[in-house]
mmCIF file of C-alpha atoms in Angstrom:
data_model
loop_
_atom_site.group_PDB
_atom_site.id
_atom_site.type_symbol
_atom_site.label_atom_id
_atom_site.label_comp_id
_atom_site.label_asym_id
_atom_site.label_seq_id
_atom_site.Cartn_x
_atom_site.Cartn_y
_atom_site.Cartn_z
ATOM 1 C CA UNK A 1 -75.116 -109.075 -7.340
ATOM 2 C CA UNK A 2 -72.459 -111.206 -8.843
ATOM 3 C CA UNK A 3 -70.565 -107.653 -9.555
ATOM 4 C CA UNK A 4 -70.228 -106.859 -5.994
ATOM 5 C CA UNK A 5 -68.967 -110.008 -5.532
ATOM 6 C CA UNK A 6 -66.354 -110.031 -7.947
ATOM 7 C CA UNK A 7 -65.058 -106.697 -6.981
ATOM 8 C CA UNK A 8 -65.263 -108.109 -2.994
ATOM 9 C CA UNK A 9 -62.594 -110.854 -4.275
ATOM 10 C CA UNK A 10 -60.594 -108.437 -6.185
ATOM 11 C CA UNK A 11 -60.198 -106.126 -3.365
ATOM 12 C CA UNK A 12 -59.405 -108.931 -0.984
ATOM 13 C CA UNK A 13 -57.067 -110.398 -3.343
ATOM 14 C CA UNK A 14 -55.121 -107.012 -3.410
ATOM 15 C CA UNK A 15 -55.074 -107.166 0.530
ATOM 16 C CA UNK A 16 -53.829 -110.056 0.442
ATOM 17 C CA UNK A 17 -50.976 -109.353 -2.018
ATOM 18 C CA UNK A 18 -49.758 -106.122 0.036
ATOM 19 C CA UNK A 19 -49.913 -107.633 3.189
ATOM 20 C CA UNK A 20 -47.342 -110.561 1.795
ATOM 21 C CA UNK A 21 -45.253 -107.892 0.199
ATOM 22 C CA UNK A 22 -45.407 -105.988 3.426
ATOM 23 C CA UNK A 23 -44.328 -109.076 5.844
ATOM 24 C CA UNK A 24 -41.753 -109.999 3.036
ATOM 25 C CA UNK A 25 -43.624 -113.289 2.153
ATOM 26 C CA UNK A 26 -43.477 -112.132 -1.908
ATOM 27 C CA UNK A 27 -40.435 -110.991 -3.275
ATOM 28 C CA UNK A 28 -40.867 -109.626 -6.543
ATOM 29 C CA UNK A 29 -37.662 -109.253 -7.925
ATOM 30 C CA UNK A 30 -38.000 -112.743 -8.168
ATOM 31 C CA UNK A 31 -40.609 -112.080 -11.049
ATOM 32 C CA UNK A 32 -38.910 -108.964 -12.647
ATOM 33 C CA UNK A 33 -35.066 -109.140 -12.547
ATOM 34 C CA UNK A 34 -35.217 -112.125 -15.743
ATOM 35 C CA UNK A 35 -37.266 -109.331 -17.616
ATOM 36 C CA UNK A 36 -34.949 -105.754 -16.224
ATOM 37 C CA UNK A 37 -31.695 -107.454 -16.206
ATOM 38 C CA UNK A 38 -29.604 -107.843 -19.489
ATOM 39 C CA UNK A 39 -28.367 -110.877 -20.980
ATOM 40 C CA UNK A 40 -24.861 -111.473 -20.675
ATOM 41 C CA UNK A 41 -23.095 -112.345 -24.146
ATOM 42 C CA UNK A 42 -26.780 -112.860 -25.826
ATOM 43 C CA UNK A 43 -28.253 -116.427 -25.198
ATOM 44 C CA UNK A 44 -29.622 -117.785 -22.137
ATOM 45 C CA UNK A 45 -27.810 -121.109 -20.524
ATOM 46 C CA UNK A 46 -28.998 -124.235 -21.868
ATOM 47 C CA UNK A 47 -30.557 -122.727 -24.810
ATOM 48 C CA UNK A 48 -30.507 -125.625 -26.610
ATOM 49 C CA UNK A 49 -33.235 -127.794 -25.544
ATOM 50 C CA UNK A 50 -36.458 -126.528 -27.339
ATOM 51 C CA UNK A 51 -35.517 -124.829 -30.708
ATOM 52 C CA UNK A 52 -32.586 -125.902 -33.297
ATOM 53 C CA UNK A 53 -28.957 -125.430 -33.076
ATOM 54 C CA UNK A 54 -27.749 -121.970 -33.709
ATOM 55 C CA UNK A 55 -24.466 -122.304 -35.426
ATOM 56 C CA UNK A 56 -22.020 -119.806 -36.826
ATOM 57 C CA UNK A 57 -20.150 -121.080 -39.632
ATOM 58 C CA UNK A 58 -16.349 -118.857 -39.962
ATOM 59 C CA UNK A 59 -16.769 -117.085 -43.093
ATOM 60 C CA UNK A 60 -13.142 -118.582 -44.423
ATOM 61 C CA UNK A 61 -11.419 -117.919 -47.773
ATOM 62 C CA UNK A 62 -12.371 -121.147 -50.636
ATOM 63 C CA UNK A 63 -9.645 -122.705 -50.691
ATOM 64 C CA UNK A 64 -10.131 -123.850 -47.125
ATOM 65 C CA UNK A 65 -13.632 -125.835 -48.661
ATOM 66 C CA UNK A 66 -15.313 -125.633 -52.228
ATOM 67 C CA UNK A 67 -11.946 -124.504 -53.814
ATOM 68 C CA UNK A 68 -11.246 -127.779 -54.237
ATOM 69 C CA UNK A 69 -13.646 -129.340 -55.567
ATOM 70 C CA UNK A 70 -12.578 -127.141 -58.899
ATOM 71 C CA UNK A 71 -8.831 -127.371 -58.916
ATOM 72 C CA UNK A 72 -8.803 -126.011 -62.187
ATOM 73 C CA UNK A 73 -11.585 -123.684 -62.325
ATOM 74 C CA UNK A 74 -10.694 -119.316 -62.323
ATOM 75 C CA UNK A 75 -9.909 -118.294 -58.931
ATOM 76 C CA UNK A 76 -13.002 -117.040 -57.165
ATOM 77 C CA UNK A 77 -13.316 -115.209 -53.466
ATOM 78 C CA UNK A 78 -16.928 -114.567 -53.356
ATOM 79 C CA UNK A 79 -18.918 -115.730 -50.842
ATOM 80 C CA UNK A 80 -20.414 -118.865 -50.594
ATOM 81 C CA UNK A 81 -24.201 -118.991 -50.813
ATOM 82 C CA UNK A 82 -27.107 -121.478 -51.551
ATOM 83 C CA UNK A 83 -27.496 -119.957 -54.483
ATOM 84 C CA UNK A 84 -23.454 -120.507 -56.094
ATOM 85 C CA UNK A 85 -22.950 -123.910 -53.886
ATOM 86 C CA UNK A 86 -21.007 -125.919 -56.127
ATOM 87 C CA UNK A 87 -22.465 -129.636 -56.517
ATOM 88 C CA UNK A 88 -20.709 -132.227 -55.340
ATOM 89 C CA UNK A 89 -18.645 -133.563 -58.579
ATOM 90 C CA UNK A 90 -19.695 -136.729 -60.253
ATOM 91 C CA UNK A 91 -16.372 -138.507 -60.927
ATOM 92 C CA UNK A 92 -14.932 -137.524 -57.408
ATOM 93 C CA UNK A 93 -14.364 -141.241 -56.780
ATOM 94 C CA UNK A 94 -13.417 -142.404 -53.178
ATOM 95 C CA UNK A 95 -13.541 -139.072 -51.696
ATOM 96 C CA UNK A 96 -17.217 -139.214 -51.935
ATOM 97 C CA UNK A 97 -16.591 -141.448 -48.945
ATOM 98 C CA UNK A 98 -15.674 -138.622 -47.323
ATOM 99 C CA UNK A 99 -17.796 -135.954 -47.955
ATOM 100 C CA UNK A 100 -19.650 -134.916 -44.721
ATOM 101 C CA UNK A 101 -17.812 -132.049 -44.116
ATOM 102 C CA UNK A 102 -19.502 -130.646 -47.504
ATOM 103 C CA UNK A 103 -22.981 -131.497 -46.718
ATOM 104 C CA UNK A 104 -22.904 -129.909 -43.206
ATOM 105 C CA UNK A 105 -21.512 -126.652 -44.862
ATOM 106 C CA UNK A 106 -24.322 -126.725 -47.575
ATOM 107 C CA UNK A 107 -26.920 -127.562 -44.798
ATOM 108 C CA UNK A 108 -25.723 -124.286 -42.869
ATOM 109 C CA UNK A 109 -26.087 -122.242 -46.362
ATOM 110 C CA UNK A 110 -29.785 -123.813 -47.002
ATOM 111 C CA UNK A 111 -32.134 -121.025 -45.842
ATOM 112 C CA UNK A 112 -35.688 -122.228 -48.186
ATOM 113 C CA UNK A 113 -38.528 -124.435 -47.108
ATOM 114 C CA UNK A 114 -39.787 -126.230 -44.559
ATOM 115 C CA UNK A 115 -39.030 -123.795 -41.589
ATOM 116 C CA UNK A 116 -36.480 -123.480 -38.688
ATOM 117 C CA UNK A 117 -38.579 -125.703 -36.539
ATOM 118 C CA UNK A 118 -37.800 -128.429 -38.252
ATOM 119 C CA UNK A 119 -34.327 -128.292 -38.432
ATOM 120 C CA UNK A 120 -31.921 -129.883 -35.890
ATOM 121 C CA UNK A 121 -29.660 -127.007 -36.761
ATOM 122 C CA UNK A 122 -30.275 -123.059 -38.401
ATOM 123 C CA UNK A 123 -27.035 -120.797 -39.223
ATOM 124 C CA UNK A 124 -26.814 -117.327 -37.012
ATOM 125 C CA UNK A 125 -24.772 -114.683 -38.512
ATOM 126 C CA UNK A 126 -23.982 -113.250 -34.652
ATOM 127 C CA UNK A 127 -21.556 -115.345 -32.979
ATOM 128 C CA UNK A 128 -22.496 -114.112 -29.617
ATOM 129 C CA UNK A 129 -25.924 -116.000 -30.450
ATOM 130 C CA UNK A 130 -24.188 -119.006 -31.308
ATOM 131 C CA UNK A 131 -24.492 -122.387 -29.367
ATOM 132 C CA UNK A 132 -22.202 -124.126 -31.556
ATOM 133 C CA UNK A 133 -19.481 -122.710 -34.240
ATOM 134 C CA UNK A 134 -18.933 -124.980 -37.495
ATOM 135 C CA UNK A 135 -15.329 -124.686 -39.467
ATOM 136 C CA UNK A 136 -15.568 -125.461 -42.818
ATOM 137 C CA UNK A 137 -12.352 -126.438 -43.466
ATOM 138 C CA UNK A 138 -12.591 -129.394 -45.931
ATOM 139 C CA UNK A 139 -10.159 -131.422 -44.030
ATOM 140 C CA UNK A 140 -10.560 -134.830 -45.545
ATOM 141 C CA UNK A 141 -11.332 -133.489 -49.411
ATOM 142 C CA UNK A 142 -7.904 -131.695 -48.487
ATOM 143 C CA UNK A 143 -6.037 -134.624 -47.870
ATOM 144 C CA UNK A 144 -7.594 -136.762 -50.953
ATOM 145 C CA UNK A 145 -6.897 -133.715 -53.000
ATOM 146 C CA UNK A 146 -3.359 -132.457 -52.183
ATOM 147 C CA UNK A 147 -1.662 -135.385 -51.521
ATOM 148 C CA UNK A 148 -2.893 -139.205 -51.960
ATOM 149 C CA UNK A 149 -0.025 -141.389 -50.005
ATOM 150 C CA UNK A 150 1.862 -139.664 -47.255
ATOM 151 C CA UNK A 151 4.962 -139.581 -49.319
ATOM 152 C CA UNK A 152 3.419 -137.096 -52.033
ATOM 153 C CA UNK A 153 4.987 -133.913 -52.511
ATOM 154 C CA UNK A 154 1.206 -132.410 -53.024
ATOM 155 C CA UNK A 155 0.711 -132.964 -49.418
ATOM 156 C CA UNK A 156 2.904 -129.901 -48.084
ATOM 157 C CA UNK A 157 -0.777 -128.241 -49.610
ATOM 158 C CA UNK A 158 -2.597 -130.290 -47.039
ATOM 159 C CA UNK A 159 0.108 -129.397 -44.906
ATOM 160 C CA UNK A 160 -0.216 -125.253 -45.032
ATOM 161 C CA UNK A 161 -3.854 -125.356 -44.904
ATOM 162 C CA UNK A 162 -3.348 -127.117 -41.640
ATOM 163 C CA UNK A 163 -1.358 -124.327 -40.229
ATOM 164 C CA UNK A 164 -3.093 -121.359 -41.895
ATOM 165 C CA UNK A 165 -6.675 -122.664 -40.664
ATOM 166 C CA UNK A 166 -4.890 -122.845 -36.722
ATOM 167 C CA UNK A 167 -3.664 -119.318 -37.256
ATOM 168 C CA UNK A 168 -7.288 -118.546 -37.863
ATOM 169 C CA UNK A 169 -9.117 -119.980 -35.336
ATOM 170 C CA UNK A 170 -6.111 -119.104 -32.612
ATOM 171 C CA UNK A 171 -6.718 -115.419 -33.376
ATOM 172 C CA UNK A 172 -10.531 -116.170 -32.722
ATOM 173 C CA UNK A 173 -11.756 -114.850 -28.862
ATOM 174 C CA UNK A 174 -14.655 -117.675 -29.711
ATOM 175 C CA UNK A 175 -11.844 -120.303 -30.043
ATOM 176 C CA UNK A 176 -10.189 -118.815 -27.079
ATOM 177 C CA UNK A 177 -13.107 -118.649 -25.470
ATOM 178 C CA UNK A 178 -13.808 -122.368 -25.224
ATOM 179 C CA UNK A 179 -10.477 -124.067 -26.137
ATOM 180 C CA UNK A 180 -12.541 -124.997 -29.230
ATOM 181 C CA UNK A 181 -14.594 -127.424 -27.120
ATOM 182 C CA UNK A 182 -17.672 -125.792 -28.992
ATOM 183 C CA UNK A 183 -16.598 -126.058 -32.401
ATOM 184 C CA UNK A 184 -17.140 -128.330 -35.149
ATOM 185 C CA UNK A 185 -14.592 -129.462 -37.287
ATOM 186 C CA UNK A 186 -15.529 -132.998 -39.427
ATOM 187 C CA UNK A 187 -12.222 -134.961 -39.671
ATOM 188 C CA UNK A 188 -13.846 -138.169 -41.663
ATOM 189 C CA UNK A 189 -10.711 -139.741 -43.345
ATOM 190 C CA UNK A 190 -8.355 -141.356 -40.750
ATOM 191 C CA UNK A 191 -5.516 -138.484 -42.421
ATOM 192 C CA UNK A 192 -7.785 -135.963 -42.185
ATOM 193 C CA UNK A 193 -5.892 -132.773 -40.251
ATOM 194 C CA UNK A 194 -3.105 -135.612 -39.801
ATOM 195 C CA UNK A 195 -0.270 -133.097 -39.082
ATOM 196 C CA UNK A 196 -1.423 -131.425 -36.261
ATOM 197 C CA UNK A 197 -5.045 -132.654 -35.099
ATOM 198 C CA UNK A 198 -3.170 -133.949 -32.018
ATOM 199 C CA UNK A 199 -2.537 -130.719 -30.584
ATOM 200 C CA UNK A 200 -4.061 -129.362 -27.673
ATOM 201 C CA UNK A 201 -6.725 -127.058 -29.301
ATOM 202 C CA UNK A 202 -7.629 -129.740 -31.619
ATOM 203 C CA UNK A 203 -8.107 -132.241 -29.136
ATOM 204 C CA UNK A 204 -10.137 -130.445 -27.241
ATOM 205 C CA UNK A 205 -12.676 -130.032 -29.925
ATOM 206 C CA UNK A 206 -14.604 -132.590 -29.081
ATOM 207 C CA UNK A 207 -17.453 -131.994 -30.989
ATOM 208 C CA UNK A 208 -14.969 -132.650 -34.388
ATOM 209 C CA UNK A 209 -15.732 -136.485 -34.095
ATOM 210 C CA UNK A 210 -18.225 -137.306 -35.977
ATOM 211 C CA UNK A 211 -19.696 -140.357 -37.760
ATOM 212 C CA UNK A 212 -20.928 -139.735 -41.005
ATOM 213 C CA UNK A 213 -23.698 -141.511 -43.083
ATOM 214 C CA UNK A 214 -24.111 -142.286 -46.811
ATOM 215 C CA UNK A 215 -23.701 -140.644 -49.583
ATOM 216 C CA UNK A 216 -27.059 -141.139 -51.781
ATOM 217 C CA UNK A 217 -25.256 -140.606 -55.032
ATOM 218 C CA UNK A 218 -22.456 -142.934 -54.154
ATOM 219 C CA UNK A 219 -22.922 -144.948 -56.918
ATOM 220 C CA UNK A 220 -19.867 -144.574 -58.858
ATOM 221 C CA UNK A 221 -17.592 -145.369 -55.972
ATOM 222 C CA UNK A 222 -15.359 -148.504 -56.126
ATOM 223 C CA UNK A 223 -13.736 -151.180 -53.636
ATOM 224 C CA UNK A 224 -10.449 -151.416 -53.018
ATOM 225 C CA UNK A 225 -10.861 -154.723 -55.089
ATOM 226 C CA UNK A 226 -11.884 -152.649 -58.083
ATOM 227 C CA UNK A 227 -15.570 -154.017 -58.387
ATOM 228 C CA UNK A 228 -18.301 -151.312 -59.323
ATOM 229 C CA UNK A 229 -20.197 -150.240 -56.432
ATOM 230 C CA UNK A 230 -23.402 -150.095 -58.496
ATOM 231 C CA UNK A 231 -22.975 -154.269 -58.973
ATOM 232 C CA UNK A 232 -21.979 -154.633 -54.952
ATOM 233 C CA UNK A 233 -25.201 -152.610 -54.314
ATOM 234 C CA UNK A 234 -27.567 -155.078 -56.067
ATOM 235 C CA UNK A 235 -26.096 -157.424 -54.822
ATOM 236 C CA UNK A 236 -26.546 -156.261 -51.378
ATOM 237 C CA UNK A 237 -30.443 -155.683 -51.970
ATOM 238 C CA UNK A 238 -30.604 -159.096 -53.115
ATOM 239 C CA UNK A 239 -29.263 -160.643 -50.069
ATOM 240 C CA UNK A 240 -30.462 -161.442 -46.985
ATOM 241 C CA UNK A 241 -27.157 -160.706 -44.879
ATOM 242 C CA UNK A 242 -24.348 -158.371 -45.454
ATOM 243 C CA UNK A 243 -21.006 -158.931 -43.755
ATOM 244 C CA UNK A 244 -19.311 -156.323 -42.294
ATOM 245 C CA UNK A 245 -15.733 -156.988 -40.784
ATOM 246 C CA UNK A 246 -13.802 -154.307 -39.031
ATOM 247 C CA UNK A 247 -11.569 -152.983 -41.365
ATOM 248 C CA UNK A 248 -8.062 -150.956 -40.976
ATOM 249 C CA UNK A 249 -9.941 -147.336 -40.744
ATOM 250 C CA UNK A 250 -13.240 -146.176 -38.993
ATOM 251 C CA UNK A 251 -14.588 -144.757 -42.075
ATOM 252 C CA UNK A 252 -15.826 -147.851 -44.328
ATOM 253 C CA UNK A 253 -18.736 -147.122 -45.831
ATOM 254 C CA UNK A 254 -19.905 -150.815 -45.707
ATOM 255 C CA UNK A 255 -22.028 -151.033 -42.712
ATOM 256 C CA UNK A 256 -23.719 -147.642 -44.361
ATOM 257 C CA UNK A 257 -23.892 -149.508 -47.587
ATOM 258 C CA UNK A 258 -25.690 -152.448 -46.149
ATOM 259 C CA UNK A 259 -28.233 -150.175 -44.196
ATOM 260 C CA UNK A 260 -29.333 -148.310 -47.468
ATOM 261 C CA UNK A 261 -29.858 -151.366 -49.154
ATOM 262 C CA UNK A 262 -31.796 -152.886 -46.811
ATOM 263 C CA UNK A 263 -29.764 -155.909 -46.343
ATOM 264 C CA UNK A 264 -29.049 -157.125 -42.524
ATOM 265 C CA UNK A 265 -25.471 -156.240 -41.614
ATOM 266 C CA UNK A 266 -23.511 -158.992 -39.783
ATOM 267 C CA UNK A 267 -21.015 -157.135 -37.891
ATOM 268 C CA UNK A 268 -17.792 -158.256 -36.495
ATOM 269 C CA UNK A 269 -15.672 -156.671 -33.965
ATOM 270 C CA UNK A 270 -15.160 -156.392 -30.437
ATOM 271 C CA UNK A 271 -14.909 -152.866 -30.454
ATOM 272 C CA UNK A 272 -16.870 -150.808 -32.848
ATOM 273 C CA UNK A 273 -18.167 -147.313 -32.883
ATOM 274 C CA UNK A 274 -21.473 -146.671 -34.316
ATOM 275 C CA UNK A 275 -23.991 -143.335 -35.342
ATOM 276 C CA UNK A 276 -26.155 -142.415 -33.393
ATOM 277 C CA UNK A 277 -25.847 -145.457 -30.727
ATOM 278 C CA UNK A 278 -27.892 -143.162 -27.915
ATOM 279 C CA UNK A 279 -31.178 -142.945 -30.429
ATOM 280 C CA UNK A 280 -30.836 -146.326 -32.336
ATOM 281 C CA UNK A 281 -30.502 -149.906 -31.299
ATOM 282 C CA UNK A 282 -28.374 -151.643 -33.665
ATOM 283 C CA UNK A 283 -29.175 -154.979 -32.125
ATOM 284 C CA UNK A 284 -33.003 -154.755 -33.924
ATOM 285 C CA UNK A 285 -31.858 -154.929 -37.285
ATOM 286 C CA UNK A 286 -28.540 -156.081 -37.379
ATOM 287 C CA UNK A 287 -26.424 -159.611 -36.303
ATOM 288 C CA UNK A 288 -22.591 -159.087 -34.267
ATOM 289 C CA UNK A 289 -20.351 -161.329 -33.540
ATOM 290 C CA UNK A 290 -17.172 -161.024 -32.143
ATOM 291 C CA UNK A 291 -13.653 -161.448 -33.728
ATOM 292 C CA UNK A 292 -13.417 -164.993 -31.701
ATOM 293 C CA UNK A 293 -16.443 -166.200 -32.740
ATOM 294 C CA UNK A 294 -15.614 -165.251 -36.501
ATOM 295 C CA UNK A 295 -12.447 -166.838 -36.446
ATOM 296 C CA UNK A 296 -14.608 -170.346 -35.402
ATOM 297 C CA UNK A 297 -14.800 -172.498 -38.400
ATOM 298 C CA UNK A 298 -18.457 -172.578 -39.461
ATOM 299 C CA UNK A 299 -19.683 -171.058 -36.586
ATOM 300 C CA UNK A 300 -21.262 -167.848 -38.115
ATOM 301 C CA UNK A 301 -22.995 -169.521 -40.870
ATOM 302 C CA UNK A 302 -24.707 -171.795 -38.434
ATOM 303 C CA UNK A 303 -25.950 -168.984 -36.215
ATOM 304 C CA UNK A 304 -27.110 -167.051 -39.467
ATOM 305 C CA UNK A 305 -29.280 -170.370 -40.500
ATOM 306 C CA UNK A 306 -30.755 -170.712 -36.917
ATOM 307 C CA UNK A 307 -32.422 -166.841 -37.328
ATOM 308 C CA UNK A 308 -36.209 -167.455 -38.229
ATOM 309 C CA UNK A 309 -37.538 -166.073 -40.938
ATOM 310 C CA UNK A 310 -40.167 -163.794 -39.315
ATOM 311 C CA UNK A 311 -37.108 -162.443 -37.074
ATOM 312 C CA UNK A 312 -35.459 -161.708 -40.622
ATOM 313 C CA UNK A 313 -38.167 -159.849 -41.814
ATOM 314 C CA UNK A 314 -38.696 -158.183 -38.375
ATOM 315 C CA UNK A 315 -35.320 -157.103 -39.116
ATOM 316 C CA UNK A 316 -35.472 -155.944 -42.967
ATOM 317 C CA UNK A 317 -38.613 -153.873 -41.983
ATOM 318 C CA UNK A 318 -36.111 -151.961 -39.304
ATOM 319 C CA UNK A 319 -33.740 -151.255 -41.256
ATOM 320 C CA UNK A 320 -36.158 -149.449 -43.665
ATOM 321 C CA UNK A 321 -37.939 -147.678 -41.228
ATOM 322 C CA UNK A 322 -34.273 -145.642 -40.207
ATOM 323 C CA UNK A 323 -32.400 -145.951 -43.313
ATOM 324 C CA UNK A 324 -33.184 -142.592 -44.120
ATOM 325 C CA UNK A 325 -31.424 -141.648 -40.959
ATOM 326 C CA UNK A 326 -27.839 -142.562 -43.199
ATOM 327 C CA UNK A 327 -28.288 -140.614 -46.206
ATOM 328 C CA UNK A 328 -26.762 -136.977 -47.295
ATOM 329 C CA UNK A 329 -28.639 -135.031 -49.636
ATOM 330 C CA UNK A 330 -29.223 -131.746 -50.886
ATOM 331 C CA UNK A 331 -31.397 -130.009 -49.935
ATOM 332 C CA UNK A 332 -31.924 -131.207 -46.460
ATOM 333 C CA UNK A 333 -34.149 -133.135 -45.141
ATOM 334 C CA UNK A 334 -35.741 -133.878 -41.942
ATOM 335 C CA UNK A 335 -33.726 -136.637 -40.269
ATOM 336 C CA UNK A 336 -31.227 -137.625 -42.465
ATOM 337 C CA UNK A 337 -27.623 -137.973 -42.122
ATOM 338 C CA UNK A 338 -26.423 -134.313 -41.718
ATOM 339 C CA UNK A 339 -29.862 -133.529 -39.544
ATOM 340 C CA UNK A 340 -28.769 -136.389 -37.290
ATOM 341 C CA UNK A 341 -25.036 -135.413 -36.768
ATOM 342 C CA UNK A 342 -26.365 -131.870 -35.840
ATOM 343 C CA UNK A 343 -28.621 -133.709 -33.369
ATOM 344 C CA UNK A 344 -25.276 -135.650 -32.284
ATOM 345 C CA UNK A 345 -23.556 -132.120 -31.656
ATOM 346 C CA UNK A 346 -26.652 -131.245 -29.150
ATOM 347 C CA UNK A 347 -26.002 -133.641 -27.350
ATOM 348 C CA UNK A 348 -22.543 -133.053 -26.738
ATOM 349 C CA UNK A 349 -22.909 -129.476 -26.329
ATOM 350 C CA UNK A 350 -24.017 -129.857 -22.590
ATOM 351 C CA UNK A 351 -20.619 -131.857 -21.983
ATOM 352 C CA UNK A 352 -18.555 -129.544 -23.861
ATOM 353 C CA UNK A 353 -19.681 -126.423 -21.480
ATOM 354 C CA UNK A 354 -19.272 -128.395 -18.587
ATOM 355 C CA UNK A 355 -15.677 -128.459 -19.377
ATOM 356 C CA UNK A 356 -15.703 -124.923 -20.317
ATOM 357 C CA UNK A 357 -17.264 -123.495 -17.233
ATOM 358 C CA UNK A 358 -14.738 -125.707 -15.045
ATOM 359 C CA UNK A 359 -11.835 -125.035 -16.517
ATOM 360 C CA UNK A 360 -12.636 -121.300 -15.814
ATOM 361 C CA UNK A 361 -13.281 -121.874 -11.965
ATOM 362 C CA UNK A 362 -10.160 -124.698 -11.387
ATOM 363 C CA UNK A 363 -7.157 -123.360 -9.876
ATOM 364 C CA UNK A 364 -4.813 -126.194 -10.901
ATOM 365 C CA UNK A 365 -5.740 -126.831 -14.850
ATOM 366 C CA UNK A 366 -7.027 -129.729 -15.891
ATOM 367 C CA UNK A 367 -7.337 -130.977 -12.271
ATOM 368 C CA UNK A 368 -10.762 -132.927 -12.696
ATOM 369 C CA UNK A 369 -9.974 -134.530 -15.912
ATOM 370 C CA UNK A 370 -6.354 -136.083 -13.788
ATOM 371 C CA UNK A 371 -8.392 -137.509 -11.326
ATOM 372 C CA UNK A 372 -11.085 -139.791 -12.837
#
């Protein structure tokens, strides 16, 4: 009995479906063309908002990257891998500071443990897969290494790897392709790709600014004043407040310093760019005042005595909760610095194809970005 009934529905059901076919109520290509049709240029649109990044990283010559962290070591053309990833030297000094374009290259080479999932970005060797493409040219190791004032006769070095890595990525259809909105090119050190990072192509790269995060063996580091780092950082995580004054660049490492040692930074500045403002709320674990209210005799202490202790330690327990979120390491892990810029390129991506799918359409260039 309860056969005949199930085939009855069946049956009916398959009326039913031909007659709606028949009037035109069904229309099936809706249902087949995303399986018959082929994919144009590889990935779907907005392919970034389940799995990781896919990024292609240009295969480019060593001298553009770990070539210099060996000036004096044999010359050596092979290709980089995991496996012959030079470590990040020991006595590099200040340009430790401004390492992040070397930990997003060695995050691209990592291929062991832990799975793509959990990645915020995995490296595709087919460009036409890519979402994002990563240059690793070491721009600011380049200008700490070739020439250290802009008067040094070292820095025509700097200066040629400038134009040799434009040649490069001028003669790429991917760069031509986008204008290089896609691409990724860290420029940490305010001199970093100073001779010509305000042309058009460069400028256009949106995706090249990038804050970066701490180095976790920045130890051996010193001020400008000349005091270890190694005494500034217990001192740091034996205070209660850390000040943090806007300095002449954007790339102090204070304010990354304070975070890591768990100390509240006091900020001052009226206009200051943080990490990852759209994920984090600065305001739960750290204190900002403005440049008037800093220049107010007294006034900062006082505010700093009035914070309750309990809103202190509120405060302290913040900042080690996402202090991980501010340190580079090898190999990578889940959520620290490098895994969070990646996430920061994401998020840009859907702005930087925006541009790239208008520009294609406008008939007088640049026509939307004159009229906001």
């Amino acid at each position: 009995m309860v056969g005949k009934a199930t085939i009855s529905v069946l049956i009916l059901a398959l009326l039913l479906l031909t007659t709606s076919i028949f009037i035109a109520t069904v229309d099936l290509r809706s249902y087949l063309y995303p399986i018959l049709l082929p994919r144009p240029g590889g990935r779907f649109p907005c392919s970034t908002g389940g799995g990781p990044l896919m990024v292609y990283m240009y295969d480019l010559p060593r001298r553009f990257h770990v070539g210099m962290l060996r000036r004096r070591s044999p010359a050596d053309e092979s290709p980089v891998t995991a496996e012959n990833l030079p470590p990040w030297p020991s006595n590099s000094g200040l340009k430790k500071q401004h390492s992040v374009e070397y930990w997003m290259m060695a995050s691209l080479l990592y291929d062991g443990g832990g799975g793509n999932e959990t990645r915020e970005a995995v490296r595709v060797w087919d460009p036409e897969m890519a979402d994002a493409f990563f240059v690793p040219f070491f721009s600011s190791l380049s200008f700490n290494t070739h020439g250290h004032n802009m008067t040094d006769p070292d820095t025509e070095f700097d200066r040629q790897l400038q134009i040799d890595i434009l040649k490069i990525l001028r003669e790429s259809k991917y760069w031509q392709r986008s204008g290089g909105r896609d691409h990724v090119i860290p420029m940490h050190h305010p001199n970093a790709f100073r001779f010509f990072r305000e042309q058009e192509g460069i400028v256009r790269a949106k995706l090249a600014k990038l804050l970066a995060g701490y180095d976790d063996v920045i130890y051996e580091q010193s001020f400008a004043s000349g005091a270890n780092i190694k005494v500034s950082t217990q001192g740091m995580r034996s205070s209660k407040f850390c000040l943090h004054p806007a300095g002449d660049t954007p790339s102090s490492c204070r304010l990354f310093d304070a975070i890591v040692s768990h100390c509240v930074p006091v900020i001052v500045s009226d206009q200051i760019e943080l990490p990852y403002e759209d994920e984090i709320d600065y305001t739960q674990f750290s204190i900002f005042f403005s440049d008037k209210e800093a220049l107010e005799p007294g006034y900062m202490i006082e505010q700093l005595r009035q914070i309750p202790k309990e809103r202190w330690v509120e405060m302290w327990r913040h900042l080690k909760y996402i202090s991980h979120h501010y340190e580079f390491q090898y190999p990578p892990k889940k959520g620290d610095a490098i895994d969070m810029l990646w996430r920061q390129v994401k998020h840009k991506l859907p702005r930087a194809n925006l541009d790239v799918h208008r520009s294609r359409r406008l008939k007088v260039p640049d026509w939307w970005d004159h009229r906001r």
